[in-house]
Coordinates of C-alpha atoms and ligand atoms in Angstrom, one line a residue:
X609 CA 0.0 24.8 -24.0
X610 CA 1.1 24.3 -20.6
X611 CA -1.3 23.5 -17.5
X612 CA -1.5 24.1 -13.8
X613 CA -2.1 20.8 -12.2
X614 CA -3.2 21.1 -8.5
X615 CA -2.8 17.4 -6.7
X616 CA -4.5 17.2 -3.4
X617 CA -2.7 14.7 -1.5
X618 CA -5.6 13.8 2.0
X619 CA -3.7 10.7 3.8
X620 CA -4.3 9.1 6.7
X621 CA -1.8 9.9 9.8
X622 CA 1.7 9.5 9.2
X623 CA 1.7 8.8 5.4
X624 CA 3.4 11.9 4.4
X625 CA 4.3 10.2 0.6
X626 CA 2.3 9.0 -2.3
X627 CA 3.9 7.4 -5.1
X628 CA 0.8 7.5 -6.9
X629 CA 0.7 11.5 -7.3
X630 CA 4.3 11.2 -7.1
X631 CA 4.3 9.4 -10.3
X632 CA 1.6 11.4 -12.1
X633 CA 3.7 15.1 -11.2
X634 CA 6.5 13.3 -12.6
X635 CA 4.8 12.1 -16.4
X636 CA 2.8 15.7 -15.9
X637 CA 6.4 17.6 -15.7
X638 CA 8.3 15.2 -18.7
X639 CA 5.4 16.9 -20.6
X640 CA 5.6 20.1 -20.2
X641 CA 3.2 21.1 -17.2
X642 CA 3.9 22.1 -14.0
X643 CA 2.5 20.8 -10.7
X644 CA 1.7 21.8 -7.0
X645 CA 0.7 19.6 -4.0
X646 CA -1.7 20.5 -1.3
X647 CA -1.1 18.9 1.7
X648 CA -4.4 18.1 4.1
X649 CA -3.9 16.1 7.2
X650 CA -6.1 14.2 8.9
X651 CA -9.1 16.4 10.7
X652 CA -8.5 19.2 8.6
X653 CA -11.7 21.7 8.3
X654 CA -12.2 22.0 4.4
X655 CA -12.9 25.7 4.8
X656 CA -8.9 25.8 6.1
X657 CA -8.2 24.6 3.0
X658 CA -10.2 27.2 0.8
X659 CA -7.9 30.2 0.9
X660 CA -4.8 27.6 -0.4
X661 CA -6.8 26.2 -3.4
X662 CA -7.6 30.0 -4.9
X663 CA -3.8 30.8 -3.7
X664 CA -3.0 28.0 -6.0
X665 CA -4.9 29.3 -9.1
X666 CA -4.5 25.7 -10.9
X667 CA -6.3 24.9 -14.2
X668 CA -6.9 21.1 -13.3
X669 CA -7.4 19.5 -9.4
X670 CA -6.6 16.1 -9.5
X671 CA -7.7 14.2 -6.3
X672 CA -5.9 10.6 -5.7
X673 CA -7.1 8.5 -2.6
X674 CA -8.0 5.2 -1.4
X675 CA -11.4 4.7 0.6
X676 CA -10.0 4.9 3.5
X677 CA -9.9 8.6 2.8
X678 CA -13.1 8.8 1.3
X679 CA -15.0 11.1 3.3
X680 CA -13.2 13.4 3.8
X681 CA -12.2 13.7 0.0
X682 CA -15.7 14.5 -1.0
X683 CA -15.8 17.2 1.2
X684 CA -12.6 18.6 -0.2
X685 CA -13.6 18.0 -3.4
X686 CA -17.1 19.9 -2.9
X687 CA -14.6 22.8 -1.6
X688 CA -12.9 22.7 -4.5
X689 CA -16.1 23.2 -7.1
X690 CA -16.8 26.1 -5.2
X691 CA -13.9 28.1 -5.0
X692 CA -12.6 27.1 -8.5
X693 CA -15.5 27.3 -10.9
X694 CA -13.4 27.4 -13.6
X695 CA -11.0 24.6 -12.6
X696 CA -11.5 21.2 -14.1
X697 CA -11.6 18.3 -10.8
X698 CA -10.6 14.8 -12.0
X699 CA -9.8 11.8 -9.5
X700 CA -8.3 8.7 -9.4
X701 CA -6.4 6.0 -7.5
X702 CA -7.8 2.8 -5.2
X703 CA -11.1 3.6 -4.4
X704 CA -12.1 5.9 -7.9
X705 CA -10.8 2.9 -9.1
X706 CA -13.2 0.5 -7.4
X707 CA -16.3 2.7 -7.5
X708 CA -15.7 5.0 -10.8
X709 CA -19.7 5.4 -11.3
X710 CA -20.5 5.5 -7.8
X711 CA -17.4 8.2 -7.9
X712 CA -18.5 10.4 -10.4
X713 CA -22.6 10.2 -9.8
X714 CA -21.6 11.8 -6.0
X715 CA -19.0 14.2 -6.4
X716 CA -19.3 17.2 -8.6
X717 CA -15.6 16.1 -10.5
X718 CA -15.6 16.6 -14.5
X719 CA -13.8 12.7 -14.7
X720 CA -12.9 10.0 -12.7
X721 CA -9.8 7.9 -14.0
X722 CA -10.1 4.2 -13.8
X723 CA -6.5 2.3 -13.2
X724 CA -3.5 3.3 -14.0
X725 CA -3.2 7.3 -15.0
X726 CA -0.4 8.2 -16.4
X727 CA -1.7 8.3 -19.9
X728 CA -5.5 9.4 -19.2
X729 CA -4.4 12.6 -16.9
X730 CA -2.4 13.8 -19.8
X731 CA -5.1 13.4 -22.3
X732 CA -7.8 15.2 -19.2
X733 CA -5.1 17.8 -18.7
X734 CA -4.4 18.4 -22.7
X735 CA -7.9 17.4 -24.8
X736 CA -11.0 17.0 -21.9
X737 CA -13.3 16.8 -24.6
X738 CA -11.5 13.9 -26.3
X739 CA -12.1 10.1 -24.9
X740 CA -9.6 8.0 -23.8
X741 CA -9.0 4.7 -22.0
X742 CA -9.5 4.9 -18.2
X743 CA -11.0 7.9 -18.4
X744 CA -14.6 8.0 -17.5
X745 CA -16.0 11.8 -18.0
X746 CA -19.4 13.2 -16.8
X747 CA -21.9 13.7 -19.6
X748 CA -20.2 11.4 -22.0
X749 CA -21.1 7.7 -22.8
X750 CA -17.8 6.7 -21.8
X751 CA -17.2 3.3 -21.1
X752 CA -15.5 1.9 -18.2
X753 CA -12.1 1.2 -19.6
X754 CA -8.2 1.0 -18.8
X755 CA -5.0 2.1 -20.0
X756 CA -2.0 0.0 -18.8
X757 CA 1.7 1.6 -19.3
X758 CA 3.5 -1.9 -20.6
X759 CA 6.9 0.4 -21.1
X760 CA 7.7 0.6 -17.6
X761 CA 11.7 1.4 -18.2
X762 CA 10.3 4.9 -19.9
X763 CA 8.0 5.9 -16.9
X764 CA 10.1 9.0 -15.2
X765 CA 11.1 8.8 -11.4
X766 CA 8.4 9.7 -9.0
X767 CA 8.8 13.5 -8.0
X768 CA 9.7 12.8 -4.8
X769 CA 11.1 16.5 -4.5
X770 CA 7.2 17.6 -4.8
X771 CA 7.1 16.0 -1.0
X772 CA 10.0 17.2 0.7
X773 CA 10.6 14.0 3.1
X774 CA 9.4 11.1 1.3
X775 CA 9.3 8.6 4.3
X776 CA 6.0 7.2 6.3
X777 CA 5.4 6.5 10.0
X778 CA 5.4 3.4 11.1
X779 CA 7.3 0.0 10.7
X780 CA 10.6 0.2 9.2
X781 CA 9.2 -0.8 5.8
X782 CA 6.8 2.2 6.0
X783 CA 9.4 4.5 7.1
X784 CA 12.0 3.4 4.0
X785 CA 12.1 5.0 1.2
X786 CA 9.9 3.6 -1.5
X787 CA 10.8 2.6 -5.2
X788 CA 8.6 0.0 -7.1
X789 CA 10.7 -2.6 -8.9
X790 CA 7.7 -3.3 -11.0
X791 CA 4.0 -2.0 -12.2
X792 CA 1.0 -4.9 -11.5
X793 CA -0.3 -6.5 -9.2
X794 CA 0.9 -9.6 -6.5
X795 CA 0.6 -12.9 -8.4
X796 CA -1.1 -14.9 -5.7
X797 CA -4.4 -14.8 -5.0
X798 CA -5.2 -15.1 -1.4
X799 CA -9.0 -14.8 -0.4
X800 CA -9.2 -12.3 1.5
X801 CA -6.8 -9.8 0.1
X802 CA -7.5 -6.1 -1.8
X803 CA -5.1 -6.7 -4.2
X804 CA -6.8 -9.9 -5.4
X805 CA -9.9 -8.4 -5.5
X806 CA -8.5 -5.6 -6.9
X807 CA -6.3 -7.9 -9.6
X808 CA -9.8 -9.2 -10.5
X809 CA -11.9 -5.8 -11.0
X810 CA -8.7 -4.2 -13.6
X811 CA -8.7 -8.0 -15.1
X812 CA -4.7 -7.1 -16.7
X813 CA -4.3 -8.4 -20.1
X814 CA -1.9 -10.8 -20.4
X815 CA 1.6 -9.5 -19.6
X816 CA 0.1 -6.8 -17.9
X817 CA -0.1 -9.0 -14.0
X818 CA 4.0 -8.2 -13.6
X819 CA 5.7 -5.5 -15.5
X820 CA 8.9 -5.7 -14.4
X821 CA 11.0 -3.1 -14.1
X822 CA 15.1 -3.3 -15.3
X823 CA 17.5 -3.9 -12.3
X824 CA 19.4 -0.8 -13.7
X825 CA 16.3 1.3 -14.3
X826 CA 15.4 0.9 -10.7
X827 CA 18.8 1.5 -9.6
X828 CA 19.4 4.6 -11.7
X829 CA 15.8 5.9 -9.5
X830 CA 17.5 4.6 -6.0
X831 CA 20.9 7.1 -7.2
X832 CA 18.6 9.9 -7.8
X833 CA 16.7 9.7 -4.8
X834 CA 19.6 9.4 -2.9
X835 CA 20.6 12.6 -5.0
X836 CA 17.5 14.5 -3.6
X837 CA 17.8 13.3 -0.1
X838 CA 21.8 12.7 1.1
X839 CA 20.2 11.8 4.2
X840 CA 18.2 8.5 3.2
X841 CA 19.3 5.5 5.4
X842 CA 16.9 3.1 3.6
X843 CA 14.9 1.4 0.7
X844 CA 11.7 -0.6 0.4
X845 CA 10.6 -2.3 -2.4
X846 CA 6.9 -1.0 -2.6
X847 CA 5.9 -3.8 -4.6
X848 CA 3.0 -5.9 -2.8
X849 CA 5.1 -9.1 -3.2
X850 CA 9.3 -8.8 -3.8
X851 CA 8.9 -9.2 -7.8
X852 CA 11.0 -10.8 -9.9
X853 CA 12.8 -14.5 -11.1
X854 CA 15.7 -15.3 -9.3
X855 CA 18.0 -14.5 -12.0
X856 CA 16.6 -10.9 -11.4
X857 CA 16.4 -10.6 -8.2
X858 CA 20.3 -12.3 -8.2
X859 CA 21.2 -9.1 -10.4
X860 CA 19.4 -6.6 -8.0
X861 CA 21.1 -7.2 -5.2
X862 CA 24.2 -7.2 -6.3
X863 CA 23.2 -4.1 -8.4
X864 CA 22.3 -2.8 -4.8
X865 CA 24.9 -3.3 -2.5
X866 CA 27.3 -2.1 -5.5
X867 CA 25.8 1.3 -6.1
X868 CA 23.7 2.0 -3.0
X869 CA 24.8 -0.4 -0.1
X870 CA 21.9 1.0 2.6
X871 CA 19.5 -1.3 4.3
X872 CA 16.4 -2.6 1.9
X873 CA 13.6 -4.6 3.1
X874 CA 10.1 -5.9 1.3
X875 CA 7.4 -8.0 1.4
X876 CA 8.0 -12.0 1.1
X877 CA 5.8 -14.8 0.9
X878 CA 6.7 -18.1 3.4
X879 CA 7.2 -20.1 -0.6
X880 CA 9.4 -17.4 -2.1
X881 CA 12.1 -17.9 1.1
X882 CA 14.6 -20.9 -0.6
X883 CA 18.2 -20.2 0.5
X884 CA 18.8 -18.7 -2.6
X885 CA 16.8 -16.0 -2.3
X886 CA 18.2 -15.7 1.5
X887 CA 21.7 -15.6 -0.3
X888 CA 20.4 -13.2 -2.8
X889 CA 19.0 -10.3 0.5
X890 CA 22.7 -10.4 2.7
X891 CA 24.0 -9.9 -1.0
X892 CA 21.9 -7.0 -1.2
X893 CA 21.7 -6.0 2.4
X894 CA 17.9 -6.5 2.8
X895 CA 17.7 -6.8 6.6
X896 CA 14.1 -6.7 7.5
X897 CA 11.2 -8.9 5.4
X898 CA 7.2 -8.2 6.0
X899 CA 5.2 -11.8 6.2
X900 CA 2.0 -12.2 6.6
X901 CA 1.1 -15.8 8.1
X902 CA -2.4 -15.2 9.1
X903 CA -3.4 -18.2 11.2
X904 CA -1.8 -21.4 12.8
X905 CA -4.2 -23.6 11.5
X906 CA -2.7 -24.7 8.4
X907 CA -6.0 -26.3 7.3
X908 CA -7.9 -23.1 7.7
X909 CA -4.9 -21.0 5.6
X910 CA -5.8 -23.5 2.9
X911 CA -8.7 -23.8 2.3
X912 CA -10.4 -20.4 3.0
X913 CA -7.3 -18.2 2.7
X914 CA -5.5 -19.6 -0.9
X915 CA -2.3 -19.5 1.2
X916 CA -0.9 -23.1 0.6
X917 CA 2.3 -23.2 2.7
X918 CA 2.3 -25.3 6.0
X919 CA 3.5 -24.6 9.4
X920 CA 6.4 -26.4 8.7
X921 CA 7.0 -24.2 5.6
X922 CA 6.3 -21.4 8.0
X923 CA 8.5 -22.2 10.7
X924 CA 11.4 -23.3 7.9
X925 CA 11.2 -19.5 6.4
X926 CA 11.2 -17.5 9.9
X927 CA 14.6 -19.8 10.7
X928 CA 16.4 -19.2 7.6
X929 CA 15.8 -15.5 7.5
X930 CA 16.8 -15.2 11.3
X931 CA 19.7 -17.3 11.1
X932 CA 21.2 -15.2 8.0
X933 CA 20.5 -12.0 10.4
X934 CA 17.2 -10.8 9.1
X935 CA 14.8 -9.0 10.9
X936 CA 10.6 -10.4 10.1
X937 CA 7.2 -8.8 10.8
X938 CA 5.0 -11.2 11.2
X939 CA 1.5 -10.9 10.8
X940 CA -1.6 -12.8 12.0
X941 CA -5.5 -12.0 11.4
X942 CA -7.9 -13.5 14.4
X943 CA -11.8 -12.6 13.7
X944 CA -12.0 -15.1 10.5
X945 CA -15.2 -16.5 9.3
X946 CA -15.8 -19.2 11.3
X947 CA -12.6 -19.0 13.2
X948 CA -12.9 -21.6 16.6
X949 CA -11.2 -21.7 19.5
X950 CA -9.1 -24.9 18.6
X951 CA -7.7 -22.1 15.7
X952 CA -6.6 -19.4 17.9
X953 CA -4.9 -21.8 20.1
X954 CA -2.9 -23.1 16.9
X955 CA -2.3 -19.1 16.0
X956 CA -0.6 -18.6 19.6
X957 CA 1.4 -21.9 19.1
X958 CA 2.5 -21.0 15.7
X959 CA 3.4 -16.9 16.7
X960 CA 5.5 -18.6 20.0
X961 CA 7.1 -20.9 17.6
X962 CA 7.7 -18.4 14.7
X963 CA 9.6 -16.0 17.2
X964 CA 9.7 -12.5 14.9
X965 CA 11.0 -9.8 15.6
X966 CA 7.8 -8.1 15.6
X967 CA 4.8 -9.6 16.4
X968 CA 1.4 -7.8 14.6
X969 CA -2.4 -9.5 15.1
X970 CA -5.0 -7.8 13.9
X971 CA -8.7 -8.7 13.3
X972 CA -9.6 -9.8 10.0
X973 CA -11.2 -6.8 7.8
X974 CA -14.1 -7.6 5.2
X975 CA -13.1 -6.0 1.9
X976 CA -15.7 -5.7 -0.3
X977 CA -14.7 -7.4 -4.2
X978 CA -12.5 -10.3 -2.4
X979 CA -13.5 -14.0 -2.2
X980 CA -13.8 -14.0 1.3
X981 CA -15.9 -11.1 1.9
X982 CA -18.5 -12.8 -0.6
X983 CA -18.6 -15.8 1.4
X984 CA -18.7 -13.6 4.5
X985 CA -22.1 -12.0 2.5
X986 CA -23.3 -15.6 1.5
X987 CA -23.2 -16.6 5.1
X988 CA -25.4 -13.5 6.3
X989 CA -21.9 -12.7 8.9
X990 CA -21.2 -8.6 7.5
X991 CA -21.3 -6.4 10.1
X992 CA -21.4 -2.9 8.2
X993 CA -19.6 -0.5 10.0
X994 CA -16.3 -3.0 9.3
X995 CA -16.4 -3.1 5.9
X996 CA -13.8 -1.5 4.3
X997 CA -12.4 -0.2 7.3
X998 CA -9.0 1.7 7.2
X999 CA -8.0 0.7 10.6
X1000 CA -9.5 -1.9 11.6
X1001 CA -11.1 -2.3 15.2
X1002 CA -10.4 -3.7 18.3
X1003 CA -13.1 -6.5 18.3
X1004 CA -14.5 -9.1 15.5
X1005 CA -15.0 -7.4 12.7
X1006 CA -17.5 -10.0 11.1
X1007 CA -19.9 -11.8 13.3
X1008 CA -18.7 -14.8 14.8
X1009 CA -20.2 -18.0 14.4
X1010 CA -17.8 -20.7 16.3
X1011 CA -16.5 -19.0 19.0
X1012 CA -16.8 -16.1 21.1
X1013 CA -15.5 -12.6 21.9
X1014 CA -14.0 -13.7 24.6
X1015 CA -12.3 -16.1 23.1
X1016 CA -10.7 -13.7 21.1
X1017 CA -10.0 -11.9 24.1
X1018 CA -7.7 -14.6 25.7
X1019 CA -5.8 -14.9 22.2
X1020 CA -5.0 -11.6 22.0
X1021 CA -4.1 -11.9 25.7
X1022 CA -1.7 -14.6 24.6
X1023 CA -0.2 -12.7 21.5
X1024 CA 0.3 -9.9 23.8
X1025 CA 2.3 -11.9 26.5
X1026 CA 4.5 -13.9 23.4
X1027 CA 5.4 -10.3 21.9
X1028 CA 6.0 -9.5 25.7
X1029 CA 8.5 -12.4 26.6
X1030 CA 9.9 -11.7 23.0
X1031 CA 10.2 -8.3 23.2
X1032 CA 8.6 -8.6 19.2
X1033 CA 5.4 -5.8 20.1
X1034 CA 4.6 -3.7 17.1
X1035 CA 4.4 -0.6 18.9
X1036 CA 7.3 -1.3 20.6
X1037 CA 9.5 -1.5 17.5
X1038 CA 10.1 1.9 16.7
X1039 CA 11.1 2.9 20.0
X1040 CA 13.6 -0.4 20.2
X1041 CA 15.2 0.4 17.1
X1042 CA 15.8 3.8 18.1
X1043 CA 17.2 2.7 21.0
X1044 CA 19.3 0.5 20.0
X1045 CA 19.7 2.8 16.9
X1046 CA 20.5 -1.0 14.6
X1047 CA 18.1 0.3 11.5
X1048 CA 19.4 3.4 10.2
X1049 CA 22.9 3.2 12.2
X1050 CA 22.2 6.8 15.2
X1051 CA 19.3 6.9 16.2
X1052 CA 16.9 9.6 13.7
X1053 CA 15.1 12.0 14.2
X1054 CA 11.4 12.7 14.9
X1055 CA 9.7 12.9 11.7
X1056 CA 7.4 16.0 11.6
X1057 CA 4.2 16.2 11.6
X1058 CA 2.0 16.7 8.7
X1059 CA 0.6 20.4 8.0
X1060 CA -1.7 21.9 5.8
X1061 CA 0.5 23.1 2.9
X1062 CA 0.6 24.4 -0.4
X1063 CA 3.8 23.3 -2.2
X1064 CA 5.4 24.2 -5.7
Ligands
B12_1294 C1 2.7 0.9 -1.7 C2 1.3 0.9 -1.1 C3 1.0 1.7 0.0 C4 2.0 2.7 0.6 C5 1.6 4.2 0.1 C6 1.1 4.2 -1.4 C7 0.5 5.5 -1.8 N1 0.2 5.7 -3.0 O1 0.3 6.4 -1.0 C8 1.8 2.6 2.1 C9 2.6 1.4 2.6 C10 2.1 3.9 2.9 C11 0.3 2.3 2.0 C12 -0.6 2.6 3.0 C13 -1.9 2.3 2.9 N2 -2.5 1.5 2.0 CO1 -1.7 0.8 0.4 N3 -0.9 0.0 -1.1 C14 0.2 0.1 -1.7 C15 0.3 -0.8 -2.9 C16 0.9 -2.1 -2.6 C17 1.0 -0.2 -4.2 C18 0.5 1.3 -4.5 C19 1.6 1.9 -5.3 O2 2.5 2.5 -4.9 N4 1.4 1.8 -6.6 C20 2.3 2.4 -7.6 C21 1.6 3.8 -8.0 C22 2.5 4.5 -9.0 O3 0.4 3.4 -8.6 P1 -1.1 3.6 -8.0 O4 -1.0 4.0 -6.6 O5 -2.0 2.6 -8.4 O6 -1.5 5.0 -8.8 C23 -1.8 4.9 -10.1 C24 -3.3 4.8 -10.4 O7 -4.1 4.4 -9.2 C25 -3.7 6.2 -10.9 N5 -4.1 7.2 -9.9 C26 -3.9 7.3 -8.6 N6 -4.3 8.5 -8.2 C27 -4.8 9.2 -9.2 C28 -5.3 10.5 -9.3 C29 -5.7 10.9 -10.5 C30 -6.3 12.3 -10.6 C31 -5.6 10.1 -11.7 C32 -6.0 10.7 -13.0 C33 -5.0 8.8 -11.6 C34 -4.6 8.4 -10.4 O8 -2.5 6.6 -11.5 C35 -1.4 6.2 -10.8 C36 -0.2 6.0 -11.7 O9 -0.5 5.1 -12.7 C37 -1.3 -0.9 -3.2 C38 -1.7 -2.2 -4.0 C39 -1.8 -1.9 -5.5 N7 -1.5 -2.8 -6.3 O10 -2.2 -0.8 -5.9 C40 -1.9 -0.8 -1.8 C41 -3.3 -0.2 -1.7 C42 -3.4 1.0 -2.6 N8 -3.3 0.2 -0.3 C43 -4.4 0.0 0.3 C44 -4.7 0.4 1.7 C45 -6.0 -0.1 2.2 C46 -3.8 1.2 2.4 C47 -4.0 1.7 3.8 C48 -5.4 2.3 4.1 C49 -3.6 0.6 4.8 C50 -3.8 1.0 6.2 N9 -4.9 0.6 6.8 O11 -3.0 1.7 6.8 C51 -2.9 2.9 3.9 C52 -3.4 4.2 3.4 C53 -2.3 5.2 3.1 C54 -2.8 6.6 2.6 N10 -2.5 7.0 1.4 O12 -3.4 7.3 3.4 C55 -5.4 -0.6 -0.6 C56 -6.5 0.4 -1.1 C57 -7.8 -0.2 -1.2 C58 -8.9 0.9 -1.4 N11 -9.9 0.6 -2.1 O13 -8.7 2.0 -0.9 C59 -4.5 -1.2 -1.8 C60 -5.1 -1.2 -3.2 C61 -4.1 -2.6 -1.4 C62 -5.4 -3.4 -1.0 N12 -6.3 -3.6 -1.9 O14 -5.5 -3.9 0.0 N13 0.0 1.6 0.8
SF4_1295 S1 0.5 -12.6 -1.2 FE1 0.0 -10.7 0.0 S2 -0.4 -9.1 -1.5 FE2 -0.4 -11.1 -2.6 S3 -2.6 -11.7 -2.7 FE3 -1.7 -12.6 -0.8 S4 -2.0 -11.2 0.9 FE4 -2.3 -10.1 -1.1

């Protein structure tokens, strides 16, 4: 029998997408059932939102969010229980994931889904009263478990048509068009990373770390979203890490520039950039790479980070991607545990030397379930109103030990003049591209904003 599946989409500013409900509508739909999407942006009152969950008379809400978004789900999801008594509320995604018991004991949903939830949804949506892995259901024993989908060439394309645009605010990687060339997780294990953490609370059977998808199955998705949208002007691989052996990645991007030939741009780390794999992005036309670099001292990155590379690695990478015409983001964290001053002068050095195209700092956030946040514990330096933050803040986000505020203060002075003289500011990229209108060839146009909606 088919089902009404209501998914409530709550994101933070500008990220209009989700490929994880995108993916769920999709495997829903292959089986028969039909799906809605209710849109609530930022600041929303949950009694707005009332009067669209009866309109949408579904027999199953599904709630997917990270904790970022928290809050303001449980609120929704309180709405929900009241105006649909009869509905059944299930949620999933980063933070249900993380905090499944903590999930279920405070929200009035019927099940919480643990990992990946593909397979579990369809069992909640088709036989509630039946256990299955992932799934853990209020008032039954079940136990914390996971379901993992190791056929990733049979999962369906994400219904992107559920969103209407499927592109983000922000960089030029958040504003591509996403498509994940694989199912898993990053396979390196920095300290102070989510996805490590992350990695570590699903602990992936063996096989499960990198699924990798087919060059032609992710091609055949990048034709029909291309199909859906005419007016898509670029990719991003929305893996954490570009996936793949060289061999693959070889066969990508020619695959790429063959049968879609737009701009594509991902996530590198310094050690994957050899000049094969430079050879292998012109192939493919990737013309913008995300990096994060995190500090100048090369010591610190070592030891505390479980980011190996040295500065000369560093400064090797950023010169071979620039010279074959490729655009970098470069990031930096300042705020570490026991970050001195002697280390924010060798972050400065490193971000002058580096020269990106744009230029991001940001203070280092405490995530609860990495490395580094337990030694931040150990050490007595949390400062609770940081941990787990979305957006980070605009001061040390853990207390300092070696040096002070202020000598954050005259880094980020410092970052603020390189980006300056380089004309590499984060904010500033948007505006430059569209300017010089290099990215997506004329300049585009304003995305909307997002509004409350109910969509088939
Ligand atoms: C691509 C990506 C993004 C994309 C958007 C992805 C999205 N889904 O909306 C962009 C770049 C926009 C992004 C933004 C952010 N991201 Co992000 N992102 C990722 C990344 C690398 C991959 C996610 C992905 O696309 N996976 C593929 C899809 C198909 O799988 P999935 O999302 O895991 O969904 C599956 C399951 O979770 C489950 N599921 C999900 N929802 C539901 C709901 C129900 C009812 C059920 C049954 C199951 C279920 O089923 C899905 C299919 O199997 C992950 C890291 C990771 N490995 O997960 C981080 C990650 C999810 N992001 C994270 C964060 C912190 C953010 C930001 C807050 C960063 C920021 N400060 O701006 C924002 C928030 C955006 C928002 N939604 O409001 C964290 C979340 C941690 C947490 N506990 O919340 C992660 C885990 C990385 C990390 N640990 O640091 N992100
Ligand atoms: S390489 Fe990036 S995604 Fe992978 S663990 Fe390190 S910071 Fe996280």
């Amino acid at each position: 029998m088919s089902r009404h599946v209501l998914f409530v989409h709550a994101p933070i500013p500008g990220a209009r997408f989700s490929s994880s409900i995108a993916a769920l509508s999709a495997w829903l739909k292959a089986h028969g059932h039909t799906t809605a999407l209710l849109v609530v942006p930022p600041g929303t009152a949950p009694d707005a939102v009332r009067p669209l969950l009866r309109d949408a008379r579904p027999d199953v809400v599904a709630f997917s969010y990270m904790t970022c978004r928290a809050q303001d789900v449980a609120r929704l999801v309180a709405a929900a229980r009241e105006e649909l008594p009869h509905a059944r509320l299930v949620a999933g995604g980063a933070h249900p994931t993380s905090y499944p018991r903590e999930t279920l004991a405070a929200l009035p949903l019927d099940a919480v889904c643990v990992g990946e939830g593909e397979a579990p949804l369809l069992a909640f949506v088709e036989a509630p009263d039946a256990p299955h892995p992932g799934l853990v259901r209020r008032g039954h024993d079940d136990a914390v478990t996971r379901w993992w989908a190791m056929d990733v060439d049979a999962l369906p394309d994400w219904d992107r048509a559920l969103f209407g645009d499927v592109r983000n605010d922000g960089n030029r990687y958040e504003r591509a068009v996403g498509v994940a060339f694989a199912r898993g997780f990053c396979p390196y294990t920095c300290t102070f990373c989510g996805v490590d953490g992350y990695r570590r609370l699903n602990a992936p059977p063996k096989g499960a770390v990198t699924r990798l998808r087919s060059v032609d199955r992710v091609l055949r998705e990048m034709e029909g979203a291309r199909a859906l949208f005419p007016d898509v002007d670029a990719f991003a691989s929305w893996d954490e890490i570009l996936p793949g052996s060289r061999r693959w990645q070889r066969a990508f991007m020619e695959g790429y520039r063959e049968r879609i030939g737009l701009p594509l741009s991902c996530h590198l780390r310094v050690e994957q950039v050899t000049d094969d794999l430079v050879e292998s992005l012109v192939l493919g036309g990737c013309d913008y790479v995300v990096l994060g670099v995190e500090t100048g001292d090369e010591g610190y990155r070592r030891k505390f980070l479980d980011k190996g590379f040295s500065n000369a690695d560093a400064r090797a990478a950023f010169a071979k991607l620039h010279a074959a015409g490729i655009a970098t983001f470069l990031s930096f964290m300042i705020g570490l545990p026991f970050e001195t001053p002697q280390m924010l002068k060798k972050t400065v050095q490193l971000a002058r030397e580096l020269a990106a195209t744009t230029l991001s700092w940001k203070y280092y956030t405490p995530e609860r379930g990495t490395r580094l946040f337990g030694l931040v514990e150990r050490h007595g330096l949390v400062i609770d109103r940081w941990v787990d933050h979305p957006f980070g803040g605009e001061e040390a986000m853990v207390q300092m030990t070696h040096c002070t505020q202020r000598d954050l203060d005259v880094a980020t002075a410092a970052l603020r003049l390189i980006a300056d003289a380089q004309g590499s500011h984060e904010e500033g990229e948007r505006e430059r591209e569209r300017e010089r209108g290099t990215f997506a060839g004329p300049p585009r146009p304003e995305l909307s904003d997002l509004a409350l909606e109910l969509r088939a």
